[in-house]
């Protein structure tokens, strides 16, 4: 029996016929006909299922609109109005009962369906996000360009460049935290260099050199900072901000390694002089890598073939860069060459490949497939 069945101490009596005969509703009928709904205010019964779900106008409105109270006919065998209302398995009443059963199923409730779909979508999004994180981590280690998930929803924000950069930022913070734990309270040296990137922004890289708790000499790339200019005071402030942000005291600095430019190596107003004022033990050493680069540049100028290559390359860059017409001609020729190589199966094709970008930020750059030719 459904929870909507009222049980009264005594149901009202109804007189039938000219004889003194009284009948009343019986609570036991709920067991045989669980779809009944008794109205105590009207002393009538209705079909709860048909009242809710009968779409067409009922042929016999007794159990849906008017109500039924002819109690003496309920036990009239096959002529019982309640049995007649039930009908066969395909009757309108049977269909309404099926609808009520479906409605009463907790698993079919709209909130449960939405929650189930929501949980399923949450699991899928978590899996996609984990895949995105692992992909970004692997691509970062390999220094490869990022690619978004092809099967992710188009409105998924975790595949956007903003979220990818945020994930990279989290990785960077974790790496810096680990490096900071390795340094502890030990003394350290800094290696600094700056250069313009392809977007013409001045970037300064900071490397920390120290001896860890196991007595092993370590060199860790710590941070890269965008600086407005390369004056000694600006670089000094940027480096000091990075060190203080990670609780690295400048007084623990025991060495500085820069190139030989005046803004870095000047004994009076250079970067090394500014740090020496704060910590007299932070001795400056001309960076060995820069000295090696200078030696290689000097040696290469003595090699005729190398000198000719770079001289012609500089001439080509200057020639193409000074004329938009020549730039367009080179672009046209390169497009024809790529088409020829694709036709002859010398070059693979797929999404994002065989793209050409010429002359970007004062640099001649040919982006072809996944390779860069300068």
Coordinates of C-alpha atoms in Angstrom, one line a residue:
X1 CA 0.0 0.0 0.0
X2 CA 1.2 3.5 -0.8
X3 CA 2.0 6.1 1.9
X4 CA -1.0 8.2 0.8
X5 CA -3.7 5.8 2.2
X6 CA -5.6 7.4 5.2
X7 CA -6.6 5.0 7.9
X8 CA -9.6 6.2 10.0
X9 CA -11.0 4.7 13.2
X10 CA -14.4 4.4 11.5
X11 CA -15.4 5.3 7.9
X12 CA -18.8 7.0 7.3
X13 CA -21.8 4.8 6.5
X14 CA -23.9 5.3 3.4
X15 CA -27.6 4.2 3.0
X16 CA -28.5 2.4 -0.1
X17 CA -32.0 1.6 -1.5
X18 CA -35.4 1.7 0.1
X19 CA -34.4 -0.8 2.7
X20 CA -32.4 0.1 5.7
X21 CA -29.0 -1.0 4.3
X22 CA -25.8 0.8 5.2
X23 CA -22.3 0.2 3.6
X24 CA -19.0 1.9 4.1
X25 CA -15.5 2.0 2.7
X26 CA -13.2 -0.9 3.9
X27 CA -9.6 -0.2 4.7
X28 CA -8.7 -3.8 3.5
X29 CA -9.5 -2.7 -0.1
X30 CA -6.2 -0.8 -0.1
X31 CA -4.4 -4.2 -0.1
X32 CA -6.2 -5.4 -3.1
X33 CA -6.2 -2.1 -5.0
X34 CA -3.1 -0.2 -3.8
X35 CA -3.8 2.6 -6.4
X36 CA -6.9 3.8 -4.5
X37 CA -7.0 7.2 -3.0
X38 CA -9.7 7.8 -0.3
X39 CA -11.0 11.3 0.3
X40 CA -12.1 11.6 3.9
X41 CA -13.8 15.0 3.3
X42 CA -16.0 13.7 0.4
X43 CA -16.2 10.0 1.4
X44 CA -15.2 9.2 -2.2
X45 CA -12.4 7.1 -3.7
X46 CA -10.3 7.9 -6.8
X47 CA -7.7 6.2 -8.9
X48 CA -4.5 8.0 -7.9
X49 CA -2.5 6.7 -10.9
X50 CA -5.1 7.7 -13.5
X51 CA -5.7 11.1 -11.8
X52 CA -2.0 11.9 -12.3
X53 CA -1.2 10.4 -15.7
X54 CA -4.4 9.8 -17.7
X55 CA -3.8 12.1 -20.7
X56 CA -7.0 11.6 -22.7
X57 CA -10.5 12.5 -21.4
X58 CA -11.6 9.4 -19.4
X59 CA -14.5 7.3 -20.7
X60 CA -15.6 6.7 -17.1
X61 CA -14.7 9.7 -14.9
X62 CA -15.9 8.1 -11.7
X63 CA -12.3 7.3 -10.6
X64 CA -10.7 10.5 -11.8
X65 CA -13.1 13.4 -11.6
X66 CA -16.5 12.6 -10.0
X67 CA -15.3 10.0 -7.4
X68 CA -16.8 6.6 -6.5
X69 CA -18.8 5.6 -3.4
X70 CA -21.1 2.8 -4.4
X71 CA -19.6 0.5 -1.7
X72 CA -22.1 -2.4 -2.1
X73 CA -20.9 -3.1 -5.7
X74 CA -17.2 -3.4 -4.7
X75 CA -17.6 -7.1 -3.8
X76 CA -19.8 -7.9 -6.8
X77 CA -17.5 -10.4 -8.4
X78 CA -16.4 -9.8 -12.0
X79 CA -18.9 -6.8 -12.1
X80 CA -16.9 -5.0 -9.5
X81 CA -16.4 -1.4 -10.8
X82 CA -12.8 -1.4 -9.5
X83 CA -11.9 -4.5 -11.4
X84 CA -13.6 -3.2 -14.5
X85 CA -11.5 0.1 -14.1
X86 CA -8.3 -1.9 -13.9
X87 CA -9.0 -3.7 -17.2
X88 CA -6.2 -5.6 -19.0
X89 CA -2.4 -5.3 -19.0
X90 CA -2.6 -2.7 -21.9
X91 CA -5.4 -0.6 -20.4
X92 CA -5.2 3.1 -19.7
X93 CA -5.1 2.3 -16.0
X94 CA -2.2 -0.1 -16.4
X95 CA -0.2 2.4 -18.3
X96 CA -0.9 5.0 -15.6
X97 CA 0.2 2.5 -12.8
X98 CA 3.5 1.9 -14.8
X99 CA 4.1 5.7 -14.9
X100 CA 3.6 5.9 -11.1
X101 CA 6.0 3.0 -10.5
X102 CA 8.6 4.8 -12.7
X103 CA 8.0 8.0 -10.8
X104 CA 8.5 6.3 -7.4
X105 CA 11.8 4.8 -8.4
X106 CA 14.5 6.7 -6.6
X107 CA 17.1 6.0 -9.2
X108 CA 14.9 7.6 -11.8
X109 CA 14.5 10.9 -10.0
X110 CA 15.7 13.9 -11.9
X111 CA 18.1 15.0 -9.2
X112 CA 19.7 11.5 -9.0
X113 CA 20.0 11.4 -12.8
X114 CA 21.6 14.9 -12.8
X115 CA 23.9 13.9 -10.0
X116 CA 24.9 10.7 -11.7
X117 CA 25.6 12.6 -14.9
X118 CA 27.5 15.3 -12.9
X119 CA 29.6 12.7 -11.1
X120 CA 30.4 11.0 -14.4
X121 CA 31.4 14.3 -16.0
X122 CA 33.5 15.1 -13.0
X123 CA 35.4 11.8 -13.4
X124 CA 35.9 12.4 -17.1
X125 CA 37.1 16.0 -16.4
X126 CA 39.5 14.8 -13.8
X127 CA 40.9 12.2 -16.1
X128 CA 41.3 14.8 -18.9
X129 CA 43.0 17.3 -16.5
X130 CA 45.4 14.6 -15.2
X131 CA 46.2 13.8 -18.9
X132 CA 46.7 17.5 -19.6
X133 CA 49.0 17.9 -16.6
X134 CA 51.1 14.9 -17.6
X135 CA 51.3 16.1 -21.2
X136 CA 52.4 19.6 -20.1
X137 CA 55.0 18.0 -17.8
X138 CA 56.4 15.8 -20.6
X139 CA 56.3 18.5 -23.2
X140 CA 58.1 20.9 -20.9
X141 CA 60.9 18.4 -20.2
X142 CA 61.2 17.8 -23.9
X143 CA 61.0 21.6 -24.8
X144 CA 58.2 20.8 -27.3
X145 CA 55.2 22.9 -28.3
X146 CA 51.9 22.3 -26.4
X147 CA 49.0 20.5 -28.1
X148 CA 45.5 20.4 -26.6
X149 CA 43.4 17.3 -26.2
X150 CA 41.4 16.6 -29.4
X151 CA 38.6 14.7 -27.6
X152 CA 38.0 17.3 -24.9
X153 CA 34.8 19.4 -24.9
X154 CA 35.2 22.7 -26.7
X155 CA 34.2 24.6 -23.7
X156 CA 36.8 22.9 -21.5
X157 CA 38.9 25.6 -20.0
X158 CA 41.7 23.3 -18.9
X159 CA 42.9 23.1 -22.5
X160 CA 43.2 26.8 -22.8
X161 CA 46.6 28.6 -22.9
X162 CA 45.8 30.4 -19.7
X163 CA 45.2 27.1 -17.7
X164 CA 48.3 25.5 -19.4
X165 CA 50.4 28.5 -18.2
X166 CA 48.9 28.2 -14.7
X167 CA 49.9 24.5 -14.6
X168 CA 53.4 25.4 -15.7
X169 CA 53.5 28.1 -13.0
X170 CA 52.6 25.4 -10.4
X171 CA 55.3 23.1 -11.7
X172 CA 57.8 26.0 -11.5
X173 CA 56.9 26.8 -7.9
X174 CA 57.3 23.2 -6.9
X175 CA 60.7 23.0 -8.6
X176 CA 61.8 26.2 -6.9
X177 CA 60.6 25.0 -3.5
X178 CA 62.6 21.8 -4.0
X179 CA 65.7 23.8 -4.9
X180 CA 65.2 26.0 -1.9
X181 CA 65.0 22.9 0.4
X182 CA 68.3 21.6 -1.2
X183 CA 70.1 24.9 -0.4
X184 CA 68.9 25.2 3.2
X185 CA 71.1 27.6 5.1
X186 CA 74.2 26.9 2.9
X187 CA 76.1 29.6 1.1
X188 CA 75.5 30.0 -2.6
X189 CA 76.6 31.8 -5.8
X190 CA 74.5 33.3 -8.6
X191 CA 75.0 33.0 -12.4
X192 CA 73.0 35.6 -14.3
X193 CA 72.5 36.4 -18.0
X194 CA 70.0 38.4 -19.9
X195 CA 68.8 38.4 -23.6
X196 CA 65.8 39.4 -25.7
X197 CA 63.4 36.7 -26.6
X198 CA 61.5 36.4 -29.9
X199 CA 58.8 38.8 -28.7
X200 CA 61.5 41.4 -28.1
X201 CA 61.2 41.2 -24.3
X202 CA 64.3 41.4 -22.1
X203 CA 64.5 38.2 -20.1
X204 CA 67.0 37.6 -17.2
X205 CA 67.8 34.0 -16.2
X206 CA 69.0 33.2 -12.7
X207 CA 71.0 30.1 -11.8
X208 CA 72.0 29.1 -8.3
X209 CA 75.3 27.3 -7.6
X210 CA 75.7 25.7 -4.1
X211 CA 76.9 22.7 -2.2
X212 CA 74.1 20.5 -0.8
X213 CA 73.9 18.7 2.5
X214 CA 75.7 15.7 0.9
X215 CA 78.6 17.8 -0.1
X216 CA 77.8 17.6 -3.8
X217 CA 78.2 20.7 -6.0
X218 CA 74.9 21.6 -7.6
X219 CA 73.8 24.1 -10.3
X220 CA 70.1 24.7 -10.6
X221 CA 68.2 26.9 -13.0
X222 CA 66.0 28.9 -10.5
X223 CA 64.0 31.6 -12.3
X224 CA 63.6 33.7 -15.4
X225 CA 62.5 37.3 -15.0
X226 CA 61.2 39.9 -17.4
X227 CA 63.1 43.1 -16.9
X228 CA 62.2 46.5 -18.4
X229 CA 65.9 47.3 -19.1
X230 CA 69.4 46.0 -18.4
X231 CA 70.8 48.7 -16.2
X232 CA 72.7 47.5 -13.2
X233 CA 70.2 49.0 -10.7
X234 CA 67.3 47.3 -12.4
X235 CA 69.0 43.9 -12.5
X236 CA 70.1 44.2 -8.9
X237 CA 66.6 44.9 -7.7
X238 CA 65.0 42.1 -9.8
X239 CA 67.6 39.5 -8.5
X240 CA 67.2 40.8 -4.9
X241 CA 63.4 40.5 -5.2
X242 CA 63.7 36.8 -6.4
X243 CA 66.1 35.9 -3.6
X244 CA 64.0 37.6 -0.8
X245 CA 60.8 36.0 -2.2
X246 CA 62.3 32.6 -1.4
X247 CA 64.1 33.6 1.8
X248 CA 67.6 33.6 0.3
X249 CA 69.7 36.1 2.2
X250 CA 72.1 38.2 0.0
X251 CA 74.6 38.0 2.8
X252 CA 75.0 34.3 2.2
X253 CA 76.1 35.0 -1.4
X254 CA 79.7 33.9 -2.0
X255 CA 80.1 34.5 -5.8
X256 CA 78.7 36.2 -8.9
X257 CA 79.1 35.0 -12.4
X258 CA 78.2 37.4 -15.3
X259 CA 79.4 38.3 -18.8
X260 CA 82.0 41.0 -19.3
X261 CA 79.6 43.8 -20.3
X262 CA 80.1 47.1 -18.4
X263 CA 76.6 47.0 -16.8
X264 CA 77.5 43.7 -15.2
X265 CA 81.3 43.7 -14.5
X266 CA 82.0 47.4 -13.8
X267 CA 83.9 47.7 -10.6
X268 CA 82.2 51.0 -9.8
X269 CA 78.6 51.0 -10.9
X270 CA 78.1 47.5 -12.4
X271 CA 75.9 44.8 -11.0
X272 CA 78.7 43.0 -9.3
X273 CA 79.7 46.3 -7.4
X274 CA 76.1 46.7 -6.1
X275 CA 76.1 43.3 -4.6
X276 CA 79.6 43.7 -3.2
X277 CA 78.3 46.7 -1.2
X278 CA 75.7 44.4 0.4
X279 CA 78.0 41.4 0.8
X280 CA 81.8 41.9 0.5
X281 CA 82.3 38.1 0.1
X282 CA 80.2 37.9 -3.1
X283 CA 83.3 37.9 -5.4
X284 CA 82.7 38.5 -9.2
X285 CA 84.1 36.0 -11.7
X286 CA 83.7 36.4 -15.5
X287 CA 81.4 33.5 -16.5
X288 CA 83.3 30.7 -18.0
X289 CA 80.5 29.9 -20.5
X290 CA 80.7 33.5 -21.8
X291 CA 84.4 33.4 -22.0
X292 CA 84.1 30.1 -24.0
X293 CA 81.6 31.7 -26.3
X294 CA 83.9 34.7 -26.9
X295 CA 86.7 32.2 -27.7
X296 CA 84.5 30.3 -30.1
X297 CA 83.4 33.5 -31.8
X298 CA 87.0 34.6 -32.1
X299 CA 88.1 31.2 -33.5
X300 CA 85.2 31.0 -36.0
X301 CA 86.1 34.3 -37.5
X302 CA 89.5 32.8 -38.5
X303 CA 87.8 30.0 -40.3
X304 CA 86.9 31.3 -43.7
X305 CA 84.0 28.9 -44.5
X306 CA 82.3 29.6 -41.1
X307 CA 82.8 33.4 -41.6
X308 CA 81.4 33.3 -45.1
X309 CA 78.3 31.4 -43.9
X310 CA 77.3 33.8 -41.2
X311 CA 78.2 36.8 -43.3
X312 CA 75.9 35.7 -46.2
X313 CA 73.2 34.8 -43.6
X314 CA 73.3 38.3 -42.2
X315 CA 73.2 39.8 -45.7
X316 CA 70.1 37.7 -46.6
X317 CA 68.3 38.6 -43.4
X318 CA 69.0 42.3 -43.9
X319 CA 68.0 42.1 -47.6
X320 CA 64.7 40.3 -47.0
X321 CA 63.8 42.4 -43.9
X322 CA 64.1 45.8 -45.6
X323 CA 61.6 45.1 -48.3
X324 CA 58.0 43.8 -48.0
X325 CA 58.1 42.8 -51.7
X326 CA 61.2 40.6 -51.2
X327 CA 59.6 39.2 -48.1
X328 CA 56.5 38.2 -50.0
X329 CA 58.6 36.7 -52.8
X330 CA 60.5 34.5 -50.3
X331 CA 57.2 33.5 -48.7
X332 CA 55.8 32.5 -52.2
X333 CA 58.8 30.5 -53.1
X334 CA 58.9 28.7 -49.8
X335 CA 55.1 27.8 -50.1
X336 CA 55.8 26.3 -53.6
X337 CA 58.7 24.2 -52.2
X338 CA 56.6 22.9 -49.3
X339 CA 53.8 21.9 -51.7
X340 CA 56.3 20.1 -53.9
X341 CA 57.8 18.1 -51.0
X342 CA 54.3 17.2 -49.8
X343 CA 53.3 16.0 -53.2
X344 CA 56.4 13.8 -53.5
X345 CA 55.9 12.4 -49.9
X346 CA 59.1 14.0 -48.8
X347 CA 57.2 15.8 -46.0
X348 CA 54.5 14.5 -43.7
X349 CA 51.1 16.2 -43.3
X350 CA 48.9 16.5 -40.2
X351 CA 47.1 19.2 -38.2
X352 CA 49.4 22.1 -37.3
X353 CA 52.2 21.0 -39.6
X354 CA 53.7 22.8 -42.6
X355 CA 53.0 26.2 -41.3
X356 CA 55.0 29.2 -42.5
X357 CA 55.8 32.4 -40.6
X358 CA 58.4 34.7 -42.1
X359 CA 60.0 37.7 -40.4
X360 CA 58.8 38.0 -36.9
X361 CA 60.1 40.6 -34.4
X362 CA 63.1 41.6 -36.5
X363 CA 64.1 38.0 -37.0
X364 CA 63.8 35.9 -40.2
X365 CA 62.0 32.7 -39.0
X366 CA 60.7 30.0 -41.3
X367 CA 58.3 27.7 -39.4
X368 CA 58.0 24.5 -41.4
X369 CA 56.3 21.5 -39.8
X370 CA 57.8 21.2 -36.3
X371 CA 61.2 22.5 -37.3
X372 CA 62.5 26.0 -37.3
X373 CA 64.9 27.2 -40.0
X374 CA 66.6 30.6 -39.4

